[in-house]
Amino acid sequence: MRKFNSLLSVTLCLSLAGSVVCPPQAFAGSSVKGAVINVPGQTGKSVNVAVGKETRADQSSIKLQNLDMGGGGAIVNTDRTGQSVNIAAGNKASARQSSTRVGGKLQGAVVNTNLVNKNVNVAAGKEVKANQGSVDITDSKVTGAVVNTAVGRNAVNIGAGSNVEADQSSVRLENGEVRGAVANTSVIGQAVNIGAGNRVEAGQSSVIMKDSKVTGAVVNTAVGQNMVNIGAGNRIEADQATVRMSGSSVEGAVVNTAVGQNLVNVAAGNRAEARQVATSLKNSKVSGAVVNTAVSQNLVNVAAGNRVEANQAATKMENSSLTGAAVNTIGALGGVNVAAGNRAEANQGAVKMENSKVRGALVNTAVGGGINVAAGNRAEANQAATKLKDSTIAGNVINTVGGVGLNVAAGNRAEASQAAAKLENSKMKGNAVNTVAGAGLNVAAGNRVEASQAALRMKDSSLEGNAVNTVAGAALNVAAGNRAEASQAAAKLENSTLKGNAANTVAGAGLNVAAGNRVEASQAALRMKDSSLEGNAVNTVAGAALNVAAGNRAEASQAAAKLENSTLKGNAANTVAGAALNVAAGNRVEASQAALEMKNSSMKGNVKNTVAGAALNVAAGNRAEANQAAVKITGSDVEGNITNTVGGAALNVAAGNRVEANQAATKIENSRVRGNIKNTVGGAALNVAAGNRVEANQGSTKISNSDVRGNITNTVAGGALNLAAGNRTTANMGSVVVEDSSVAGNISTRVKGGSALNIAAGSGAEANSGAVIIKHGSSVGGNIAVTSGKGITVNDVDSPFSFGQNVNIAVGSGKSNKNSVVMK
């Protein structure tokens, strides 16, 4: 039975066979008042096939063009077939099954329901379209809700060829406007979506918008046991449980939710993109929250090839704006995100922004055993991470990994970011909070690789807010190769500004390793170059953390701060409170533990470096430096006090050629300090420098071509050992050396209590214990006080030989200065 009347209040398209379709010409230029309802009778099997050039086959569907239903009404299409097969093959072929297509004006709801047990939808050829259980709104204006629902056991959607569109259980809007909610729901046991060929689009359980507008929420929900989404070929787009917007706008929330046992998303080829439970915005605008949630036992997201992207439970913005929060969440026992090839990107539970703007919070969370891998040339792996380029955000950024997370980037210029934030040419007003609360593993291997775990990285950017980076579990962060960087619970600023506090904390047994040429390992550390920070810098390692840099010009920074051509207006507090190990080995290596290093920089605030536990800091090689609870300043200005303290059984070692070991020490060169300097060793600390032209400085201060406008106090109160062994060695314990410099205040040295041992052994060895040495016409404006108990002195020409607890020895053709004041 078919009836068509432009004045009929209700138009029915009914068929017991389930094959009746309202012909498009019936509504061409028509004005319809009422509803259009297609409810085919339930059948066992339905087959719809279009083969050939410009062929069309529609089954259990509604297709309306040039429609005018401004008077109000609804379009309802329902299919209850047991098994449905829809195939379009050829040139410009179109096959539509259990679907609705609207073109024109509608004031009312569009409801499409597919209650089919088994669905198969195939489009193959050139410019082919296959739609099954979907809604297509083109060149239309709809005032009302768009509701698409698919319920079944099995669903297969395939698009193959050139310029192919395959939509299954999806909503597609092109040049359309919807004033109302768009709700797309699929409850399918086994769902497979495949797009293969050239410029193929395969959408399953998704909402796709092109040059369209929705005033209302867009809600996309997929529930199934197994969901597989694959895009293979050139410029492939495979979308599963996704909202993709291009040149469009949504005034309302965008919500993607997927709940299942196994979710697999794959993109392979050239410029292929695979999206699963994701939101993609290009030249678009959303006024409302964007929420992507994936809860599953196993989540697998893979992109392989040239310029491929795999986005799972992620948000991507390009030339777009978002007014509202973006929340990406993965709750899975096993989440796997992989990008392999040239410029491959794998984003899992992440936000990526380029030339975009957000006014709201960005929250990325991965809870469970997550694996994130990028391998190849310029590969990127981002897990529970945020990346901003040429963008702005007014709101907080919160990145969290709460389970056993593995993040790996391998290749040339590979980047692995886990619970991290990266800003480039961007502005942010809000807090950046990065947290790894479980056993996280972060690895970058190759040339110019970066591994960032619970870290903040800024380049040519600004942040007005606090930066809080925390690793609270047994985390491992590794960078290996040429110019590799491993950052764990760390902040790095380059040509950037930060107005707020920087707090970096490792509270568990964290391991941070950088190995290779010009490698950097930063753990609970702050690194600034050509940047400024207005706020406090607080770096803390409270557990048995290990930080290692090995190779040429390797740097290992643990609970440390390094400033180059930068300014800091605030306090710097670096603390190691547990059995932490910091190692740098190789040529021109630096190991900094609870230390501050400044070069051509300025600081207005206090510096406090503390080692309170059995910490070990080692630098080995050529021109190696080991700095533990130490301050090193070159060409800089500090307006504040400097306090370095070692209160436990700490070990600081530098071994090799021209090595330096500085423990609870201050070294100043070509600089000015407007404040007091206090160095204290209160426990059984060991400081060793061994090799050629070595220096071991424990609880000491060394000033060269500098000006100190305050007091200098050095104290060694426990059973400390300071050893320098080799050729032209110098061992300074609780001493002050002033060279071509001036000190406006008092100088006090104290080596007393316990068996303090200071030894310099070798040719030209010099051992200074509790001594004050003033060289080259330097000046001291205050008093000089040297305090110690009885001790043993060898090769001492300035004070008598004595016996007691304090021992100062120089062995070789050198000299020993104990409890002395030497002016040259």
mmCIF file of C-alpha atoms in Angstrom, residues 437-601:
data_model
loop_
_atom_site.group_PDB
_atom_site.id
_atom_site.type_symbol
_atom_site.label_atom_id
_atom_site.label_comp_id
_atom_site.label_asym_id
_atom_site.label_seq_id
_atom_site.Cartn_x
_atom_site.Cartn_y
_atom_site.Cartn_z
ATOM 1 C CA ALA A 437 50.515 7.045 39.895
ATOM 2 C CA GLY A 438 51.474 3.499 38.910
ATOM 3 C CA ALA A 439 54.373 1.560 37.498
ATOM 4 C CA GLY A 440 54.895 3.569 34.291
ATOM 5 C CA LEU A 441 57.558 2.848 31.659
ATOM 6 C CA ASN A 442 58.508 5.642 29.199
ATOM 7 C CA VAL A 443 61.160 5.021 26.498
ATOM 8 C CA ALA A 444 62.549 7.067 23.575
ATOM 9 C CA ALA A 445 65.284 5.494 21.451
ATOM 10 C CA GLY A 446 67.002 6.828 18.320
ATOM 11 C CA ASN A 447 68.182 10.190 16.983
ATOM 12 C CA ARG A 448 66.922 13.313 18.759
ATOM 13 C CA VAL A 449 64.337 11.327 20.645
ATOM 14 C CA GLU A 450 62.286 12.634 23.548
ATOM 15 C CA ALA A 451 60.758 10.624 26.356
ATOM 16 C CA SER A 452 58.534 12.675 28.653
ATOM 17 C CA GLN A 453 56.767 11.075 31.602
ATOM 18 C CA ALA A 454 54.634 13.207 33.916
ATOM 19 C CA ALA A 455 56.512 16.160 32.463
ATOM 20 C CA LEU A 456 55.965 19.670 31.079
ATOM 21 C CA ARG A 457 57.814 20.910 28.022
ATOM 22 C CA MET A 458 57.511 24.463 26.711
ATOM 23 C CA LYS A 459 59.048 26.106 23.648
ATOM 24 C CA ASP A 460 58.319 29.706 22.623
ATOM 25 C CA SER A 461 55.285 29.551 24.900
ATOM 26 C CA SER A 462 53.777 31.050 28.027
ATOM 27 C CA LEU A 463 52.000 29.524 31.003
ATOM 28 C CA GLU A 464 50.170 31.507 33.664
ATOM 29 C CA GLY A 465 49.536 28.953 36.369
ATOM 30 C CA ASN A 466 51.213 26.210 38.324
ATOM 31 C CA ALA A 467 53.087 23.295 36.781
ATOM 32 C CA VAL A 468 52.800 20.166 38.924
ATOM 33 C CA ASN A 469 54.534 16.985 37.729
ATOM 34 C CA THR A 470 54.370 13.882 39.912
ATOM 35 C CA VAL A 471 55.513 10.272 39.709
ATOM 36 C CA ALA A 472 54.177 8.366 42.697
ATOM 37 C CA GLY A 473 55.008 4.787 41.763
ATOM 38 C CA ALA A 474 57.820 2.664 40.405
ATOM 39 C CA ALA A 475 58.230 4.551 37.119
ATOM 40 C CA LEU A 476 60.924 4.025 34.452
ATOM 41 C CA ASN A 477 61.849 6.769 31.940
ATOM 42 C CA VAL A 478 64.522 6.074 29.286
ATOM 43 C CA ALA A 479 66.009 8.034 26.349
ATOM 44 C CA ALA A 480 68.754 6.384 24.294
ATOM 45 C CA GLY A 481 70.568 7.579 21.163
ATOM 46 C CA ASN A 482 71.846 10.882 19.801
ATOM 47 C CA ARG A 483 70.598 13.960 21.624
ATOM 48 C CA ALA A 484 68.145 11.849 23.535
ATOM 49 C CA GLU A 485 66.128 13.441 26.326
ATOM 50 C CA ALA A 486 64.428 11.605 29.158
ATOM 51 C CA SER A 487 62.243 13.769 31.395
ATOM 52 C CA GLN A 488 60.444 12.254 34.364
ATOM 53 C CA ALA A 489 58.322 14.455 36.636
ATOM 54 C CA ALA A 490 60.246 17.358 35.140
ATOM 55 C CA ALA A 491 59.730 20.749 33.510
ATOM 56 C CA LYS A 492 61.716 22.145 30.585
ATOM 57 C CA LEU A 493 61.322 25.691 29.317
ATOM 58 C CA GLU A 494 62.901 27.112 26.158
ATOM 59 C CA ASN A 495 62.245 30.721 25.098
ATOM 60 C CA SER A 496 59.220 30.575 27.364
ATOM 61 C CA THR A 497 57.654 32.199 30.402
ATOM 62 C CA LEU A 498 55.999 30.584 33.415
ATOM 63 C CA LYS A 499 54.086 32.679 35.929
ATOM 64 C CA GLY A 500 53.386 30.274 38.745
ATOM 65 C CA ASN A 501 55.028 27.555 40.759
ATOM 66 C CA ALA A 502 56.857 24.578 39.265
ATOM 67 C CA ALA A 503 56.603 21.513 41.489
ATOM 68 C CA ASN A 504 58.273 18.299 40.325
ATOM 69 C CA THR A 505 58.060 15.241 42.557
ATOM 70 C CA VAL A 506 59.145 11.611 42.419
ATOM 71 C CA ALA A 507 57.691 9.889 45.468
ATOM 72 C CA GLY A 508 58.449 6.276 44.579
ATOM 73 C CA ALA A 509 61.194 4.161 43.122
ATOM 74 C CA GLY A 510 61.514 6.056 39.821
ATOM 75 C CA LEU A 511 64.187 5.243 37.250
ATOM 76 C CA ASN A 512 65.219 7.884 34.666
ATOM 77 C CA VAL A 513 67.908 7.045 32.070
ATOM 78 C CA ALA A 514 69.473 8.897 29.118
ATOM 79 C CA ALA A 515 72.207 7.129 27.140
ATOM 80 C CA GLY A 516 74.087 8.251 24.011
ATOM 81 C CA ASN A 517 75.490 11.491 22.591
ATOM 82 C CA ARG A 518 74.389 14.750 24.228
ATOM 83 C CA VAL A 519 71.748 12.984 26.245
ATOM 84 C CA GLU A 520 69.734 14.511 29.074
ATOM 85 C CA ALA A 521 68.107 12.659 31.943
ATOM 86 C CA SER A 522 65.927 14.909 34.089
ATOM 87 C CA GLN A 523 64.099 13.473 37.094
ATOM 88 C CA ALA A 524 62.010 15.758 39.312
ATOM 89 C CA ALA A 525 63.977 18.581 37.750
ATOM 90 C CA LEU A 526 63.562 22.043 36.233
ATOM 91 C CA ARG A 527 65.494 23.122 33.167
ATOM 92 C CA MET A 528 65.287 26.638 31.724
ATOM 93 C CA LYS A 529 66.926 28.176 28.662
ATOM 94 C CA ASP A 530 66.241 31.737 27.519
ATOM 95 C CA SER A 531 63.163 31.658 29.742
ATOM 96 C CA SER A 532 61.625 33.234 32.820
ATOM 97 C CA LEU A 533 59.820 31.841 35.850
ATOM 98 C CA GLU A 534 57.866 33.976 38.292
ATOM 99 C CA GLY A 535 57.184 31.602 41.146
ATOM 100 C CA ASN A 536 58.777 28.918 43.226
ATOM 101 C CA ALA A 537 60.661 25.942 41.812
ATOM 102 C CA VAL A 538 60.252 22.899 44.044
ATOM 103 C CA ASN A 539 61.943 19.649 42.989
ATOM 104 C CA THR A 540 61.651 16.628 45.274
ATOM 105 C CA VAL A 541 62.738 12.983 45.207
ATOM 106 C CA ALA A 542 61.313 11.225 48.243
ATOM 107 C CA GLY A 543 61.977 7.596 47.406
ATOM 108 C CA ALA A 544 64.664 5.309 46.079
ATOM 109 C CA ALA A 545 64.909 7.001 42.682
ATOM 110 C CA LEU A 546 67.588 6.318 40.058
ATOM 111 C CA ASN A 547 68.613 8.928 37.437
ATOM 112 C CA VAL A 548 71.309 8.018 34.878
ATOM 113 C CA ALA A 549 72.937 9.822 31.929
ATOM 114 C CA ALA A 550 75.648 7.963 30.017
ATOM 115 C CA GLY A 551 77.587 8.987 26.890
ATOM 116 C CA ASN A 552 79.099 12.146 25.421
ATOM 117 C CA ARG A 553 78.048 15.372 27.128
ATOM 118 C CA ALA A 554 75.491 13.484 29.134
ATOM 119 C CA GLU A 555 73.552 15.284 31.863
ATOM 120 C CA ALA A 556 71.750 13.631 34.732
ATOM 121 C CA SER A 557 69.605 15.980 36.816
ATOM 122 C CA GLN A 558 67.746 14.628 39.842
ATOM 123 C CA ALA A 559 65.677 16.981 42.006
ATOM 124 C CA ALA A 560 67.720 19.750 40.415
ATOM 125 C CA ALA A 561 67.323 23.090 38.643
ATOM 126 C CA LYS A 562 69.389 24.373 35.728
ATOM 127 C CA LEU A 563 69.048 27.904 34.344
ATOM 128 C CA GLU A 564 70.722 29.246 31.205
ATOM 129 C CA ASN A 565 70.144 32.837 30.028
ATOM 130 C CA SER A 566 67.048 32.826 32.207
ATOM 131 C CA THR A 567 65.391 34.612 35.115
ATOM 132 C CA LEU A 568 63.764 33.163 38.219
ATOM 133 C CA LYS A 569 61.693 35.319 40.552
ATOM 134 C CA GLY A 570 60.982 33.006 43.452
ATOM 135 C CA ASN A 571 62.534 30.354 45.636
ATOM 136 C CA ALA A 572 64.283 27.228 44.407
ATOM 137 C CA ALA A 573 64.011 24.213 46.693
ATOM 138 C CA ASN A 574 65.646 20.937 45.617
ATOM 139 C CA THR A 575 65.328 17.961 47.948
ATOM 140 C CA VAL A 576 66.361 14.298 47.956
ATOM 141 C CA ALA A 577 64.896 12.619 51.013
ATOM 142 C CA GLY A 578 65.471 8.958 50.221
ATOM 143 C CA ALA A 579 68.100 6.582 48.919
ATOM 144 C CA ALA A 580 68.317 8.232 45.504
ATOM 145 C CA LEU A 581 70.990 7.454 42.908
ATOM 146 C CA ASN A 582 72.058 9.996 40.247
ATOM 147 C CA VAL A 583 74.740 8.980 37.715
ATOM 148 C CA ALA A 584 76.416 10.648 34.724
ATOM 149 C CA ALA A 585 79.104 8.700 32.874
ATOM 150 C CA GLY A 586 81.074 9.583 29.731
ATOM 151 C CA ASN A 587 82.736 12.657 28.215
ATOM 152 C CA ARG A 588 81.878 16.055 29.698
ATOM 153 C CA VAL A 589 79.112 14.568 31.786
ATOM 154 C CA GLU A 590 77.213 16.246 34.617
ATOM 155 C CA ALA A 591 75.379 14.598 37.473
ATOM 156 C CA SER A 592 73.289 17.033 39.523
ATOM 157 C CA GLN A 593 71.371 15.808 42.554
ATOM 158 C CA ALA A 594 69.353 18.265 44.671
ATOM 159 C CA ALA A 595 71.409 20.972 43.014
ATOM 160 C CA LEU A 596 71.089 24.366 41.294
ATOM 161 C CA GLU A 597 73.149 25.446 38.302
ATOM 162 C CA MET A 598 72.914 28.924 36.791
ATOM 163 C CA LYS A 599 74.624 30.346 33.723
ATOM 164 C CA ASN A 600 74.129 33.936 32.552
ATOM 165 C CA SER A 601 70.935 34.062 34.566
#
